[in-house]
CSV table of C-alpha atoms in Angstrom, one decimal:
chain,number,residue,atom,x,y,z
A,340,UNK,CA,-90.8,32.1,-22.1
A,341,UNK,CA,-90.4,28.4,-22.5
A,342,UNK,CA,-86.8,28.0,-22.4
A,343,UNK,CA,-83.6,29.4,-22.7
A,344,UNK,CA,-80.7,28.4,-24.9
A,345,UNK,CA,-77.5,28.0,-22.7
A,346,UNK,CA,-74.1,26.4,-23.8
A,347,UNK,CA,-75.0,23.2,-25.1
A,348,UNK,CA,-77.8,22.7,-23.6
A,349,UNK,CA,-81.5,24.2,-22.8
A,350,UNK,CA,-83.3,25.5,-19.7
A,351,UNK,CA,-86.6,24.7,-19.4
A,352,UNK,CA,-89.3,27.0,-17.8
A,353,UNK,CA,-93.0,25.8,-18.8
A,354,UNK,CA,-94.2,22.2,-18.7
A,355,UNK,CA,-91.0,20.8,-17.6
A,356,UNK,CA,-91.5,17.6,-16.0
A,357,UNK,CA,-93.1,16.6,-18.9
A,358,UNK,CA,-89.8,18.2,-21.0
A,359,UNK,CA,-87.8,15.7,-18.4
A,360,UNK,CA,-90.0,12.6,-19.4
A,361,UNK,CA,-89.4,13.1,-23.6
A,362,UNK,CA,-85.5,13.9,-22.3
A,363,UNK,CA,-85.1,10.6,-21.0
A,364,UNK,CA,-86.8,8.8,-23.5
A,365,UNK,CA,-84.8,10.3,-26.6
A,366,UNK,CA,-81.5,9.8,-24.7
A,367,UNK,CA,-82.1,5.8,-24.8
A,368,UNK,CA,-80.4,6.0,-21.2
A,369,UNK,CA,-79.3,2.4,-19.7
A,370,UNK,CA,-80.8,3.9,-16.6
A,371,UNK,CA,-81.9,7.1,-14.8
A,372,UNK,CA,-80.8,7.9,-11.0
A,373,UNK,CA,-82.6,10.2,-9.0
A,374,UNK,CA,-80.0,12.4,-6.3
A,375,UNK,CA,-81.8,13.8,-3.6
A,376,UNK,CA,-82.1,14.7,0.1
A,377,UNK,CA,-83.8,13.9,3.0
A,378,UNK,CA,-86.0,17.0,2.7
A,379,UNK,CA,-86.8,16.6,-1.3
A,380,UNK,CA,-87.6,13.3,-0.9
A,381,UNK,CA,-90.7,14.4,1.2
A,382,UNK,CA,-91.7,17.4,-0.6
A,383,UNK,CA,-90.5,17.5,-4.0
A,384,UNK,CA,-90.1,13.6,-5.1
A,385,UNK,CA,-93.5,12.6,-5.6
A,386,UNK,CA,-94.1,15.4,-7.7
A,387,UNK,CA,-91.5,13.9,-10.0
A,388,UNK,CA,-92.1,10.7,-9.4
A,389,UNK,CA,-95.6,10.7,-10.9
A,390,UNK,CA,-93.9,11.5,-14.5
A,391,UNK,CA,-91.1,9.3,-14.1
A,392,UNK,CA,-93.6,6.8,-13.7
A,393,UNK,CA,-93.7,6.9,-17.4
A,394,UNK,CA,-90.4,6.2,-17.8
A,395,UNK,CA,-88.4,3.2,-16.8
A,396,UNK,CA,-85.2,1.9,-15.4
A,397,UNK,CA,-84.5,4.6,-12.3
A,398,UNK,CA,-83.2,4.3,-8.9
A,399,UNK,CA,-82.8,6.8,-5.8
A,400,UNK,CA,-79.8,7.9,-3.9
A,401,UNK,CA,-80.6,10.2,-0.7
A,402,UNK,CA,-78.2,12.0,0.9
A,403,UNK,CA,-78.5,14.4,4.2
A,404,UNK,CA,-79.8,17.7,3.6
A,405,UNK,CA,-77.5,20.5,4.5
A,406,UNK,CA,-74.1,22.2,3.6
A,407,UNK,CA,-72.5,19.4,5.8
A,408,UNK,CA,-73.0,17.0,3.3
A,409,UNK,CA,-71.3,18.6,0.3
A,410,UNK,CA,-67.9,16.7,1.0
A,411,UNK,CA,-65.9,14.1,-0.4
A,412,UNK,CA,-67.0,11.5,2.2
A,413,UNK,CA,-70.9,11.8,0.7
A,414,UNK,CA,-69.4,11.8,-2.5
A,415,UNK,CA,-67.8,8.4,-2.2
A,416,UNK,CA,-71.0,7.0,-0.8
A,417,UNK,CA,-72.7,8.3,-4.0
A,418,UNK,CA,-70.1,6.5,-6.6
A,419,UNK,CA,-70.2,3.6,-4.4
A,420,UNK,CA,-73.8,3.1,-5.0
A,421,UNK,CA,-73.5,3.7,-8.8
A,422,UNK,CA,-71.2,0.9,-8.9
A,423,UNK,CA,-73.9,-1.1,-6.6
A,424,UNK,CA,-76.4,-0.4,-8.9
A,425,UNK,CA,-74.4,-1.2,-12.1
A,426,UNK,CA,-74.2,2.1,-13.4
A,427,UNK,CA,-72.5,2.3,-17.0
A,428,UNK,CA,-71.3,5.2,-18.9
A,429,UNK,CA,-74.8,5.5,-20.7
A,430,UNK,CA,-76.5,6.1,-17.3
A,431,UNK,CA,-78.2,9.6,-16.6
A,432,UNK,CA,-78.1,11.4,-13.0
A,433,UNK,CA,-80.8,13.5,-12.8
A,434,UNK,CA,-80.3,16.0,-9.4
A,435,UNK,CA,-83.1,17.1,-7.6
A,436,UNK,CA,-82.6,19.1,-5.2
A,437,UNK,CA,-80.7,22.7,-3.9
A,438,UNK,CA,-77.7,23.9,-4.3
A,439,UNK,CA,-76.2,21.2,-2.1
A,440,UNK,CA,-77.3,18.6,-4.3
A,441,UNK,CA,-76.5,19.8,-7.6
A,442,UNK,CA,-73.1,20.7,-6.8
A,443,UNK,CA,-72.5,17.4,-5.4
A,444,UNK,CA,-74.6,15.6,-8.0
A,445,UNK,CA,-72.8,17.6,-11.0
A,446,UNK,CA,-69.3,16.9,-9.7
A,447,UNK,CA,-70.2,13.6,-8.8
A,448,UNK,CA,-71.5,12.7,-12.2
A,449,UNK,CA,-68.6,14.8,-14.2
A,450,UNK,CA,-65.6,12.4,-12.5
A,451,UNK,CA,-68.4,8.7,-12.7
A,452,UNK,CA,-66.4,6.6,-15.0
A,453,UNK,CA,-64.9,9.9,-16.7
A,454,UNK,CA,-68.3,11.3,-16.7
A,455,UNK,CA,-71.8,10.3,-17.2
A,456,UNK,CA,-74.9,12.8,-18.3
A,457,UNK,CA,-76.6,14.4,-15.7
A,458,UNK,CA,-79.5,17.2,-15.9
A,459,UNK,CA,-80.8,19.5,-13.0
A,460,UNK,CA,-83.8,19.7,-11.2
A,461,UNK,CA,-83.4,22.3,-8.6
A,462,UNK,CA,-85.9,23.0,-6.4
A,463,UNK,CA,-85.5,25.8,-4.0
A,464,UNK,CA,-85.1,29.6,-5.5
A,465,UNK,CA,-81.4,30.0,-4.7
A,466,UNK,CA,-80.6,26.9,-7.0
A,467,UNK,CA,-83.2,27.5,-9.6
A,468,UNK,CA,-81.3,31.2,-10.4
A,469,UNK,CA,-77.9,30.0,-9.3
A,470,UNK,CA,-76.5,27.2,-8.5
A,471,UNK,CA,-78.5,25.0,-11.1
A,472,UNK,CA,-76.8,27.3,-14.4
A,473,UNK,CA,-73.8,28.1,-15.3
A,474,UNK,CA,-71.6,24.2,-15.4
A,475,UNK,CA,-69.9,24.9,-12.4
A,476,UNK,CA,-69.7,21.6,-10.0
A,477,UNK,CA,-68.1,21.4,-6.7
A,478,UNK,CA,-68.0,20.8,-2.8
A,479,UNK,CA,-66.4,21.8,0.4
A,480,UNK,CA,-62.8,20.5,2.0
A,481,UNK,CA,-62.2,21.6,5.3
A,482,UNK,CA,-65.0,24.3,5.7
A,483,UNK,CA,-63.3,25.8,2.2
A,484,UNK,CA,-66.4,26.4,0.1
A,485,UNK,CA,-66.8,24.9,-3.1
A,486,UNK,CA,-62.8,24.3,-3.6
A,487,UNK,CA,-62.8,20.7,-5.3
A,488,UNK,CA,-64.9,20.7,-8.6
A,489,UNK,CA,-65.4,21.0,-12.4
A,490,UNK,CA,-66.3,23.1,-15.2
A,491,UNK,CA,-69.4,20.6,-16.7
A,492,UNK,CA,-72.3,21.6,-18.1
A,493,UNK,CA,-75.6,19.8,-17.5
A,494,UNK,CA,-77.5,18.1,-20.5
A,495,UNK,CA,-80.4,20.3,-19.6
A,496,UNK,CA,-82.0,21.9,-16.6
A,497,UNK,CA,-86.1,21.7,-15.5
A,498,UNK,CA,-87.2,24.8,-13.7
A,499,UNK,CA,-90.4,24.0,-11.7
A,500,UNK,CA,-92.5,26.7,-10.2
A,501,UNK,CA,-94.2,24.5,-7.9
A,502,UNK,CA,-91.3,23.7,-5.5
A,503,UNK,CA,-91.2,27.3,-4.3
A,504,UNK,CA,-94.5,26.5,-2.7
A,505,UNK,CA,-93.0,24.4,0.0
A,506,UNK,CA,-89.8,26.2,1.3
A,507,UNK,CA,-89.7,28.2,4.1
A,508,UNK,CA,-89.5,32.0,4.0
A,509,UNK,CA,-86.0,32.0,4.9
A,510,UNK,CA,-85.1,29.8,1.7
A,511,UNK,CA,-87.1,32.1,-0.4
A,512,UNK,CA,-85.0,35.3,1.0
A,513,UNK,CA,-81.6,33.0,0.3
A,514,UNK,CA,-82.5,32.9,-3.5
A,515,UNK,CA,-83.7,36.5,-3.3
A,516,UNK,CA,-80.1,37.4,-2.9
A,517,UNK,CA,-79.0,36.4,-5.6
A,518,UNK,CA,-81.9,37.4,-7.9
A,519,UNK,CA,-80.8,41.3,-6.2
A,520,UNK,CA,-77.5,40.5,-7.1
A,521,UNK,CA,-78.2,40.3,-10.9
A,522,UNK,CA,-80.0,43.7,-10.9
A,523,UNK,CA,-76.9,45.2,-9.2
A,524,UNK,CA,-74.2,43.8,-11.5
A,525,UNK,CA,-76.1,43.8,-14.9
A,526,UNK,CA,-79.2,45.3,-14.7
A,527,UNK,CA,-80.6,48.5,-12.8
A,528,UNK,CA,-84.2,48.3,-14.4
A,529,UNK,CA,-84.5,44.7,-12.8
A,530,UNK,CA,-82.9,45.8,-9.6
A,531,UNK,CA,-85.8,48.4,-9.4
A,532,UNK,CA,-88.3,46.2,-10.8
A,533,UNK,CA,-87.0,43.8,-7.8
A,534,UNK,CA,-87.7,46.6,-5.2
A,535,UNK,CA,-91.2,47.3,-6.1
A,536,UNK,CA,-92.4,43.4,-6.8
A,537,UNK,CA,-94.1,41.5,-4.1
A,538,UNK,CA,-91.2,38.9,-3.0
A,539,UNK,CA,-93.1,36.3,-0.8
A,540,UNK,CA,-93.3,33.9,-3.6
A,541,UNK,CA,-91.1,35.8,-6.6
A,542,UNK,CA,-92.9,35.2,-10.2
A,543,UNK,CA,-91.5,33.2,-13.0
A,544,UNK,CA,-91.1,36.1,-14.8
A,545,UNK,CA,-88.3,37.4,-12.3
A,546,UNK,CA,-86.5,34.0,-11.8
A,547,UNK,CA,-86.5,33.9,-15.8
A,548,UNK,CA,-84.8,37.1,-15.9
A,549,UNK,CA,-82.0,36.6,-13.2
A,550,UNK,CA,-81.2,32.9,-14.9
A,551,UNK,CA,-80.9,35.1,-18.3
A,552,UNK,CA,-78.5,37.5,-16.6
A,553,UNK,CA,-76.7,34.5,-15.1
A,554,UNK,CA,-76.8,32.8,-18.7
A,555,UNK,CA,-75.5,35.5,-20.8
A,556,UNK,CA,-72.5,36.1,-18.6
A,557,UNK,CA,-71.5,32.3,-18.2
A,558,UNK,CA,-72.3,31.9,-22.0
A,559,UNK,CA,-69.3,35.0,-22.8
A,560,UNK,CA,-67.2,33.4,-20.0
A,561,UNK,CA,-67.4,29.4,-19.4
A,562,UNK,CA,-64.2,29.4,-17.1
A,563,UNK,CA,-64.3,32.1,-15.0
A,564,UNK,CA,-61.6,33.7,-16.9
A,565,UNK,CA,-63.1,37.6,-17.1
A,566,UNK,CA,-66.5,38.7,-16.8
A,567,UNK,CA,-67.9,36.0,-15.3
A,568,UNK,CA,-66.4,37.0,-11.9
A,569,UNK,CA,-69.0,39.6,-12.1
A,570,UNK,CA,-70.7,37.1,-10.3
A,571,UNK,CA,-69.1,36.6,-7.5
A,572,UNK,CA,-70.1,40.4,-6.0
A,573,UNK,CA,-70.5,39.8,-2.6
A,574,UNK,CA,-69.3,36.3,-2.4
A,575,UNK,CA,-65.8,37.7,-0.9
A,576,UNK,CA,-66.7,38.7,2.3
A,577,UNK,CA,-70.1,36.9,2.1
A,578,UNK,CA,-68.6,33.3,1.5
A,579,UNK,CA,-66.3,34.0,4.6
A,580,UNK,CA,-69.2,35.4,7.0
A,581,UNK,CA,-71.1,32.0,5.5
A,582,UNK,CA,-68.4,29.7,6.6
A,583,UNK,CA,-67.5,31.3,9.8
A,584,UNK,CA,-71.7,31.3,10.7
A,585,UNK,CA,-71.9,27.6,9.9
A,586,UNK,CA,-68.6,26.7,12.1
A,587,UNK,CA,-69.8,28.6,15.1
A,588,UNK,CA,-73.3,29.7,15.4
A,589,UNK,CA,-76.3,27.0,16.2
A,590,UNK,CA,-78.8,28.6,13.7
A,591,UNK,CA,-76.3,29.1,10.9
A,592,UNK,CA,-77.0,31.8,8.1
A,593,UNK,CA,-78.0,30.8,4.8
A,594,UNK,CA,-75.9,31.5,1.7
A,595,UNK,CA,-78.1,34.1,0.5
A,596,UNK,CA,-77.8,35.5,4.3
A,597,UNK,CA,-74.6,35.7,4.4
A,598,UNK,CA,-74.4,37.2,0.5
A,599,UNK,CA,-76.7,39.7,1.6
A,600,UNK,CA,-73.9,40.4,4.0
A,601,UNK,CA,-71.2,40.5,1.6
A,602,UNK,CA,-73.2,43.0,-0.9
A,603,UNK,CA,-73.8,45.6,1.6
A,604,UNK,CA,-69.9,45.3,2.8
A,605,UNK,CA,-68.5,45.1,-1.2
A,606,UNK,CA,-70.8,48.3,-2.1
A,607,UNK,CA,-69.2,49.7,0.9
A,608,UNK,CA,-65.7,49.0,-0.9
A,609,UNK,CA,-67.1,49.9,-3.9
A,610,UNK,CA,-67.8,53.6,-2.8
A,611,UNK,CA,-64.5,53.7,-1.3
A,612,UNK,CA,-62.0,52.1,-4.4
A,613,UNK,CA,-64.2,52.6,-7.4
A,614,UNK,CA,-66.6,55.6,-7.3
A,615,UNK,CA,-70.2,53.9,-6.6
A,616,UNK,CA,-72.3,56.8,-6.0
A,617,UNK,CA,-72.8,57.6,-2.2
A,618,UNK,CA,-76.7,57.7,-2.7
A,619,UNK,CA,-76.4,54.3,-4.3
A,620,UNK,CA,-74.5,53.0,-1.5
A,621,UNK,CA,-77.2,54.5,0.6
A,622,UNK,CA,-80.0,52.7,-1.5
A,623,UNK,CA,-78.6,49.3,-1.5
A,624,UNK,CA,-77.8,49.0,2.3
A,625,UNK,CA,-81.4,50.2,3.0
A,626,UNK,CA,-82.9,47.5,0.7
A,627,UNK,CA,-80.9,44.7,2.1
A,628,UNK,CA,-81.7,46.1,5.6
A,629,UNK,CA,-85.5,45.9,5.1
A,630,UNK,CA,-85.3,42.7,3.4
A,631,UNK,CA,-82.7,40.8,6.0
A,632,UNK,CA,-82.2,40.5,10.1
A,633,UNK,CA,-79.1,42.1,11.2
A,634,UNK,CA,-76.3,40.0,11.5
A,635,UNK,CA,-74.4,40.4,14.6
A,636,UNK,CA,-70.4,40.5,13.5
A,637,UNK,CA,-68.1,41.0,17.0
A,638,UNK,CA,-64.6,42.9,16.5
A,639,UNK,CA,-62.9,40.1,17.4
A,640,UNK,CA,-64.2,38.0,14.5
A,641,UNK,CA,-62.5,40.1,11.9
A,642,UNK,CA,-59.2,38.1,12.1
A,643,UNK,CA,-60.6,34.9,11.4
A,644,UNK,CA,-63.2,36.6,8.6
A,645,UNK,CA,-60.0,37.9,6.6
A,646,UNK,CA,-58.5,34.4,7.1
A,647,UNK,CA,-61.1,32.5,5.3
A,648,UNK,CA,-61.0,35.1,2.6
A,649,UNK,CA,-57.4,34.4,1.9
A,650,UNK,CA,-58.7,31.0,1.0
A,651,UNK,CA,-61.1,32.3,-1.7
A,652,UNK,CA,-60.5,30.5,-5.2
A,653,UNK,CA,-60.9,33.9,-7.0
A,654,UNK,CA,-57.6,35.3,-5.1
A,655,UNK,CA,-54.7,35.7,-7.4
A,656,UNK,CA,-50.8,35.9,-6.0
A,657,UNK,CA,-52.0,36.1,-2.4
A,658,UNK,CA,-53.9,39.2,-3.0
A,659,UNK,CA,-57.5,39.2,-2.1
A,660,UNK,CA,-59.9,39.7,-5.2
A,661,UNK,CA,-63.2,41.4,-5.3
A,662,UNK,CA,-65.8,42.5,-7.9
A,663,UNK,CA,-67.2,45.8,-6.8
A,664,UNK,CA,-69.6,48.3,-8.3
A,665,UNK,CA,-69.2,51.4,-10.4
A,666,UNK,CA,-72.9,52.2,-9.9
A,667,UNK,CA,-76.1,49.9,-10.0
A,668,UNK,CA,-76.3,47.7,-13.1
A,669,UNK,CA,-72.1,47.7,-13.6
A,670,UNK,CA,-69.8,45.9,-12.0
A,671,UNK,CA,-65.5,46.4,-12.1
A,672,UNK,CA,-63.8,43.0,-11.6
A,673,UNK,CA,-59.8,42.2,-10.2
A,674,UNK,CA,-59.9,44.6,-7.5
A,675,UNK,CA,-57.5,44.0,-4.8
A,676,UNK,CA,-58.5,44.7,-1.5
A,677,UNK,CA,-56.4,44.8,1.8
A,678,UNK,CA,-57.0,43.2,5.5
A,679,UNK,CA,-58.1,47.1,6.5
A,680,UNK,CA,-60.2,47.5,3.8
A,681,UNK,CA,-61.9,44.8,4.3
A,682,UNK,CA,-62.5,45.1,8.2
A,683,UNK,CA,-63.3,48.4,7.3
A,684,UNK,CA,-66.4,47.4,5.4
A,685,UNK,CA,-67.6,45.1,8.3
A,686,UNK,CA,-67.1,47.8,10.8
A,687,UNK,CA,-69.7,50.1,8.4
A,688,UNK,CA,-72.2,46.9,7.9
A,689,UNK,CA,-72.0,46.6,12.0
A,690,UNK,CA,-72.6,50.5,12.3
A,691,UNK,CA,-76.2,50.1,10.1
């Protein structure tokens, strides 16, 4: 379980920060830049610095924490700092943080001087099992998630289980939603194992399996032309719920909480459109209902939520395109869903 080989790079699981130091030395980089946010600067950067003390020439660039920072204005700020620091094309960007840092940092690196090397050091469960693997970089624009970005692979990913100990329960649950999704789309046995595991601090073996599943899908379809769309299960509805909550709630949903709502809704759509068995729909709704607090969605929100779904980058020819389940562990891509069907799925969720 030491490493997973991805598309031209390795994902390290054991002794990974030592491996990072070795990677920097072997790469003969002119300078290294650690991109972090105000939270990981406090909780995670000190551990990284203990190791990077062995590597010369690194500087720290810090952004504000939270999805609100994942936009072009913050990219401009980071690009300007790279210029001020004299970063050349042989520089390395080390993205230390959750999905905001790894998404934004990957995008900044992939576009600075037409591309410099970057590595991911994901610090949240969500970023370890999702954002850091697959080569998607991106930022939001006008509250549309990840609408500006590139497909650019990192040079390596370094997983550090000790970072989980710094996370509050909501952040663990946020990452867990993506792990449960991996089981639902590709591996019924893994779904069953997750249901019976202690998920308050997921074992690194479970994280490894999630990364393995995502990596297998990404390698087969690096640019999301086909089966990689499987990873979007729960995200058509979920991203809309997440964005609406971010714009309107004083305590917005986390990504995983919103995607949990989306998976229940899209499981209902799966039952109605592609034959997900009734008992499996009930099982999915029960598992998510036990793990995640119920989110209130009023009827008068449906129109706004549908408008947000229309901005989803997976849509084609003005039609909303969902990934659904034919059974637990098996997916169906490119399912067109109507406004009525999507609103009915939200109504189903609210009745649970």
